[in-house]
Short mmCIF file of C-alpha atoms in Angstrom, two decimals:
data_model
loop_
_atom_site.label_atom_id
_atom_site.label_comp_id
_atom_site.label_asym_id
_atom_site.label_seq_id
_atom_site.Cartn_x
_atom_site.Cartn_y
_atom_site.Cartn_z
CA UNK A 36 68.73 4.14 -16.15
CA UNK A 37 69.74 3.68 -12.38
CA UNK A 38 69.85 7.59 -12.19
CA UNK A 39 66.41 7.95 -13.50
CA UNK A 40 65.11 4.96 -10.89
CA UNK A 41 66.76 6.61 -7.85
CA UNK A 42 65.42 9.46 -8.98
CA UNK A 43 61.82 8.11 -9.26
CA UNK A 44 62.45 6.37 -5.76
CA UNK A 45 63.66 10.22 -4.52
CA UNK A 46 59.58 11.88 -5.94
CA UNK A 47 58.18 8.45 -4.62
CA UNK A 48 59.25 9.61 -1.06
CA UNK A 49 58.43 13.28 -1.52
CA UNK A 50 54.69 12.17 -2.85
CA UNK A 51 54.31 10.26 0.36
CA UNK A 52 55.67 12.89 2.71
CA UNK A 53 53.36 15.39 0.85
CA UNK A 54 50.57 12.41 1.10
CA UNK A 55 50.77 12.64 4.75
CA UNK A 56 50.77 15.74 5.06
CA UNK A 57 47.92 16.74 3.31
CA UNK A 58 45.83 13.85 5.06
CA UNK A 59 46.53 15.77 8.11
CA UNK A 60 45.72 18.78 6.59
CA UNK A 61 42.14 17.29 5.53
CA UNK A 62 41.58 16.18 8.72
CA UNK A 63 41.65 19.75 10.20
CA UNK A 64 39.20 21.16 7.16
CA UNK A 65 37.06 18.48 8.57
CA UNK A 66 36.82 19.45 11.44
CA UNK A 67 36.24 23.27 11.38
CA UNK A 68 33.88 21.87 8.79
CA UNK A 69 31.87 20.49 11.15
CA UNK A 70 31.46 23.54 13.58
CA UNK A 71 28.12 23.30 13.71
CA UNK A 72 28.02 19.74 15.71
CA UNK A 73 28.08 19.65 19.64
CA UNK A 74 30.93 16.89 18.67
CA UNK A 75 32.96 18.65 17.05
CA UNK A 76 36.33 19.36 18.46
CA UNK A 77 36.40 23.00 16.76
CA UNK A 78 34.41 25.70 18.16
CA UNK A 79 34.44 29.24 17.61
CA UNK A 80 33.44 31.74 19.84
CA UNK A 81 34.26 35.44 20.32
CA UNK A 82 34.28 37.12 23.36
CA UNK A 83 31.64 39.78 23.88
CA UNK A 84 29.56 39.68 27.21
CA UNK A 85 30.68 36.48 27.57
CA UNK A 86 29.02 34.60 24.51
CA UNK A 87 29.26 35.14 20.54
CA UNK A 88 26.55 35.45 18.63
CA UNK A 89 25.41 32.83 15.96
CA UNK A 90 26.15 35.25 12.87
CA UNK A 91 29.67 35.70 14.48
CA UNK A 92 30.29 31.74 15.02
CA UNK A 93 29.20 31.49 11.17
CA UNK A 94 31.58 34.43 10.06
CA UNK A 95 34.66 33.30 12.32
CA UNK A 96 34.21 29.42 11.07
CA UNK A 97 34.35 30.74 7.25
CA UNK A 98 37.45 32.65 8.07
CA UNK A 99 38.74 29.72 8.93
CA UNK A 100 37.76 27.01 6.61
CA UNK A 101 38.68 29.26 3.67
CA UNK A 102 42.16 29.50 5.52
CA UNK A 103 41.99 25.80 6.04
CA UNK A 104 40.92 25.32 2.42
CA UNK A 105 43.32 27.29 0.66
CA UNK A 106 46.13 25.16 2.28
CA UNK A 107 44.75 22.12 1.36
CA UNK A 108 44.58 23.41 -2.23
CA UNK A 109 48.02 24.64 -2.81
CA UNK A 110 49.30 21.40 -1.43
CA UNK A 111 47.20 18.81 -3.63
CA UNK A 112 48.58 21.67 -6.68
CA UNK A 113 52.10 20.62 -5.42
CA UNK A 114 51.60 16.94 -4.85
CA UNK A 115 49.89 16.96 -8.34
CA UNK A 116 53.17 18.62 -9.58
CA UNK A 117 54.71 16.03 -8.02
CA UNK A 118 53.08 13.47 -9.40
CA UNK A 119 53.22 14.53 -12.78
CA UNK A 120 57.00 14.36 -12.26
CA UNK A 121 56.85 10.78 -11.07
CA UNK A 122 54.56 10.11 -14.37
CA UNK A 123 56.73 11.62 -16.74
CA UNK A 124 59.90 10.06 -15.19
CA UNK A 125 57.83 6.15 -14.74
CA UNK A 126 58.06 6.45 -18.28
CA UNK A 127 61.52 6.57 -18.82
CA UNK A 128 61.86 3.57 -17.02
CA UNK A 129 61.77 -0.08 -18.75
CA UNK A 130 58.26 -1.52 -18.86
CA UNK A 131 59.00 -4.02 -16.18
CA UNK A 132 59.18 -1.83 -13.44
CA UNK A 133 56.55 -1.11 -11.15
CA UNK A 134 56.90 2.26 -10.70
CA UNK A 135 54.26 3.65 -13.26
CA UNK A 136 51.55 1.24 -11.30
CA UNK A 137 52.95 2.90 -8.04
CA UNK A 138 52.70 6.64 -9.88
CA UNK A 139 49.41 5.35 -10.80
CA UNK A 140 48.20 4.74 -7.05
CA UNK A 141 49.15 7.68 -6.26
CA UNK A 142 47.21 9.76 -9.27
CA UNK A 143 44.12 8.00 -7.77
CA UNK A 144 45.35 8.71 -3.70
CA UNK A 145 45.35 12.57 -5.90
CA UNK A 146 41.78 11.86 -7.23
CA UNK A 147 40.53 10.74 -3.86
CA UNK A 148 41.42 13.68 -1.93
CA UNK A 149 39.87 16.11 -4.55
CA UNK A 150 36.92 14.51 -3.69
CA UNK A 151 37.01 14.53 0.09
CA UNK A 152 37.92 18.68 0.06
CA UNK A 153 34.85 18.92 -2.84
CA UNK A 154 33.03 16.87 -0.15
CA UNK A 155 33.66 18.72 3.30
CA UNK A 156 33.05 22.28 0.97
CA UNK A 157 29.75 20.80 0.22
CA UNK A 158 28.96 19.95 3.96
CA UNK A 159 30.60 23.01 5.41
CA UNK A 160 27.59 24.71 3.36
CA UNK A 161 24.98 22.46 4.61
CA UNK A 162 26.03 23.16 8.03
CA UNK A 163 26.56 26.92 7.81
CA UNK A 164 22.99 27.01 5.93
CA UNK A 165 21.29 25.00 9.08
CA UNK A 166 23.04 27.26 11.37
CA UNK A 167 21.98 30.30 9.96
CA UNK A 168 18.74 28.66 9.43
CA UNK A 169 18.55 27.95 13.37
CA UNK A 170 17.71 31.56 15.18
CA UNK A 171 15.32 32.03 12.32
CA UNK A 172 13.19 28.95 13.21
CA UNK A 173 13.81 29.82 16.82
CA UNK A 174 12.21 33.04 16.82
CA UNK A 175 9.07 31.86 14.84
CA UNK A 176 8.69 29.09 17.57
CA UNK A 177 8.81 31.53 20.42
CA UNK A 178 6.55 33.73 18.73
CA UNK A 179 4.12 31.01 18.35
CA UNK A 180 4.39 30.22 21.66
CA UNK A 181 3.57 33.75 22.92
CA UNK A 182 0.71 33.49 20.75
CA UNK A 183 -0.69 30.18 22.47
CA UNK A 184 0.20 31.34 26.05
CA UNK A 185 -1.98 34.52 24.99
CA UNK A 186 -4.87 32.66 23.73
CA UNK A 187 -4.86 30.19 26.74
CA UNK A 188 -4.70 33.32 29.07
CA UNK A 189 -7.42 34.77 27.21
CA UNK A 190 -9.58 31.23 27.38
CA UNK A 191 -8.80 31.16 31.00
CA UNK A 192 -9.95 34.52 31.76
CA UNK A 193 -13.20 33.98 29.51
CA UNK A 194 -13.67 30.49 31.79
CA UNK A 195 -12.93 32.34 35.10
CA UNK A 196 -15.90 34.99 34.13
CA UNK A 197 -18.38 32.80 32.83
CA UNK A 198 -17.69 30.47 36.21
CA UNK A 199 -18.59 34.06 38.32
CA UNK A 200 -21.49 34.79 36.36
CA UNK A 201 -22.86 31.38 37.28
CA UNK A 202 -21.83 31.86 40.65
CA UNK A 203 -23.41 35.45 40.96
CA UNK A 204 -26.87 33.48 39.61
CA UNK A 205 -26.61 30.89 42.02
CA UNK A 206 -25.98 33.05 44.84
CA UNK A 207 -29.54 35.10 43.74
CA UNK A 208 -31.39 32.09 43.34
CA UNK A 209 -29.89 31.12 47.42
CA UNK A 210 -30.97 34.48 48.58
CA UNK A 211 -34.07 34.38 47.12
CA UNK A 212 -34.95 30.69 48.28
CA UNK A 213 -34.02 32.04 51.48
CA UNK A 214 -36.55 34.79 51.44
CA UNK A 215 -39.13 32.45 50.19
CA UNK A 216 -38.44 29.88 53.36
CA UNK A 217 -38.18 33.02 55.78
CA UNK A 218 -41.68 33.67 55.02
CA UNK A 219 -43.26 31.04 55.02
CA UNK A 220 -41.66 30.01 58.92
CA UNK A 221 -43.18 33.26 59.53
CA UNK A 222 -46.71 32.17 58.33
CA UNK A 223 -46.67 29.08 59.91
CA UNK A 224 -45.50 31.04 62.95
CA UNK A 225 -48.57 33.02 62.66
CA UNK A 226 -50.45 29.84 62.59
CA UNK A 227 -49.22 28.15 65.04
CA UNK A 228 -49.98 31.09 67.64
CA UNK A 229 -53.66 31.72 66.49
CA UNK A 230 -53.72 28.00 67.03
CA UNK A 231 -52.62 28.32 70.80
CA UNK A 232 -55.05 31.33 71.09
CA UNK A 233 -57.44 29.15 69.56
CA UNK A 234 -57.10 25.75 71.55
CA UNK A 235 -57.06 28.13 75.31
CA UNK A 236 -59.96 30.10 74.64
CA UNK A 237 -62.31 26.95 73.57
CA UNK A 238 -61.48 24.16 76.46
CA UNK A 239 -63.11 21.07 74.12
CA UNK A 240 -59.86 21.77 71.25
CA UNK A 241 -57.56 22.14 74.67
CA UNK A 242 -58.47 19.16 76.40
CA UNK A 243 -58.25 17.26 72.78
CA UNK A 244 -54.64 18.76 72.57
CA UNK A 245 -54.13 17.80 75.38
CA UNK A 246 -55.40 13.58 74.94
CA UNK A 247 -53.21 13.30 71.88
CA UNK A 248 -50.04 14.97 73.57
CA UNK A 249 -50.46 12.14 76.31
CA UNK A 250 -51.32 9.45 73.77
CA UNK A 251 -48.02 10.75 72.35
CA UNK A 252 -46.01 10.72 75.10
CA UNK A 253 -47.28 6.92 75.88
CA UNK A 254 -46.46 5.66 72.92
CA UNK A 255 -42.99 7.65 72.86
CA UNK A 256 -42.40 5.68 76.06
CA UNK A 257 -43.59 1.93 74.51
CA UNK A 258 -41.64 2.18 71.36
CA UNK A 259 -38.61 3.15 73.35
CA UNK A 260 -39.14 -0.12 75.59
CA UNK A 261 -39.57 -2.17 72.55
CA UNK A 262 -36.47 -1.37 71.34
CA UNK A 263 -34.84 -1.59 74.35
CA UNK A 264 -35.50 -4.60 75.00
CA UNK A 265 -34.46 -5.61 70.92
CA UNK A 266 -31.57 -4.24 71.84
CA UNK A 267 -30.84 -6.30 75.14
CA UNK A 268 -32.22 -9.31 73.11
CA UNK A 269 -29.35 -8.37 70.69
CA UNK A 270 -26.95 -7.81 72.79
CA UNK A 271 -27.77 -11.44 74.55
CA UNK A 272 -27.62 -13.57 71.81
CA UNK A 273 -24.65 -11.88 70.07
#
């Protein structure tokens, strides 16, 4: 009986060496699984002009985590061995001792990590599916983008001639206003001299003309006084 416990004790050390060892192993599928996150402390790249392209990030990561992967499987297949050992050798032993409970904990430390590698498989393809998703999406965004910078050139250059058309009608409407005004200064040019001929060949209109230029001049000359003196007044009582 004390062979059989020492040699339970002997598998109990084993399952926990292989235990470890496959949690480390778990935590490197992890993280290749996660290749796709700026976090991640796995990246791929290949060299080639000094970048890699998406497709060959995706190919080189599923290299790996099928590496990874594989590992991972043929040790939980040998801790499982194991364990089925320690099961089949807990039994042996007298009901008191707590070795099938420990064998037990360890079938369900077993169960656990089936779960974790079904777990990081099933975000691995997640990730890989976004990442191939990714230039995809990219290229139908910058394609739509081309398509609004085109319009909005096109817009623009429809704005920029309809603004020159109004500006070539304003312009015509100017030229012509200043046509119109150019003529009539000319008529009332015209006027004014047959006026002057008028006015010195009849001396009644001239001396007229000449009565309201001085009544003009006089009260040019009182208004200015007035306000003069308004503004000395001002200036005085400020």
């Amino acid at each position: 009986m004390e062979s059989k416990l020492r040699a339970w004790e002997s598998l109990r050390n084993d399952a926990r060496q292989a235990d470890s060892a496959i949690e480390r192993q778990l935590n490197v599928l992890e993280g290749i699984s996660r290749f796709g996150d700026n976090t991640s402390s796995c990246q791929f790249k290949v060299t080639g002009d000094g970048a890699a392209s998406s497709a060959a990030q995706v190919e080189m990561a599923q290299r790996e985590f099928n590496r990874q992967r594989n590992e991972v499987e043929t040790s939980l297949q040998r801790f499982e061995s194991l364990l089925e050992t320690m099961a089949d050798t807990a039994r042996a032993l007298p009901p008191e001792s707590t070795a099938q409970n420990h064998t037990e904990r360890f079938l369900q430390l077993a169960a656990d990590k089936r779960r974790t590698v079904a777990r990081l498989v099933a975000d691995f393809k997640r990730r890989r599916e976004w990442v191939e998703l990714m230039p995809s999406v990219t290229n139908d965004l910058e394609a739509h983008r081309e398509g609004e910078g085109v319009r909005f050139l096109i817009e623009e250059q429809e704005s920029l001639r309809h603004t020159q058309r109004r500006l070539n009608t304003i312009l015509t409407q100017v030229d012509t206003s200043r046509e119109q005004l150019r003529g009539q200064r000319d008529a009332f040019t015209r006027m004014e001299d047959r006026a002057m001929q008028i006015a010195l060949r009849v001396p009644l209109i001239k001396k007229v003309l000449g009565r309201i230029d001085s009544r003009r001049r006089r009260e040019a000359l009182i208004l200015g006084g007035v306000i003069g003196a308004c503004m000395l007044l001002v200036i005085f009582f400020w």
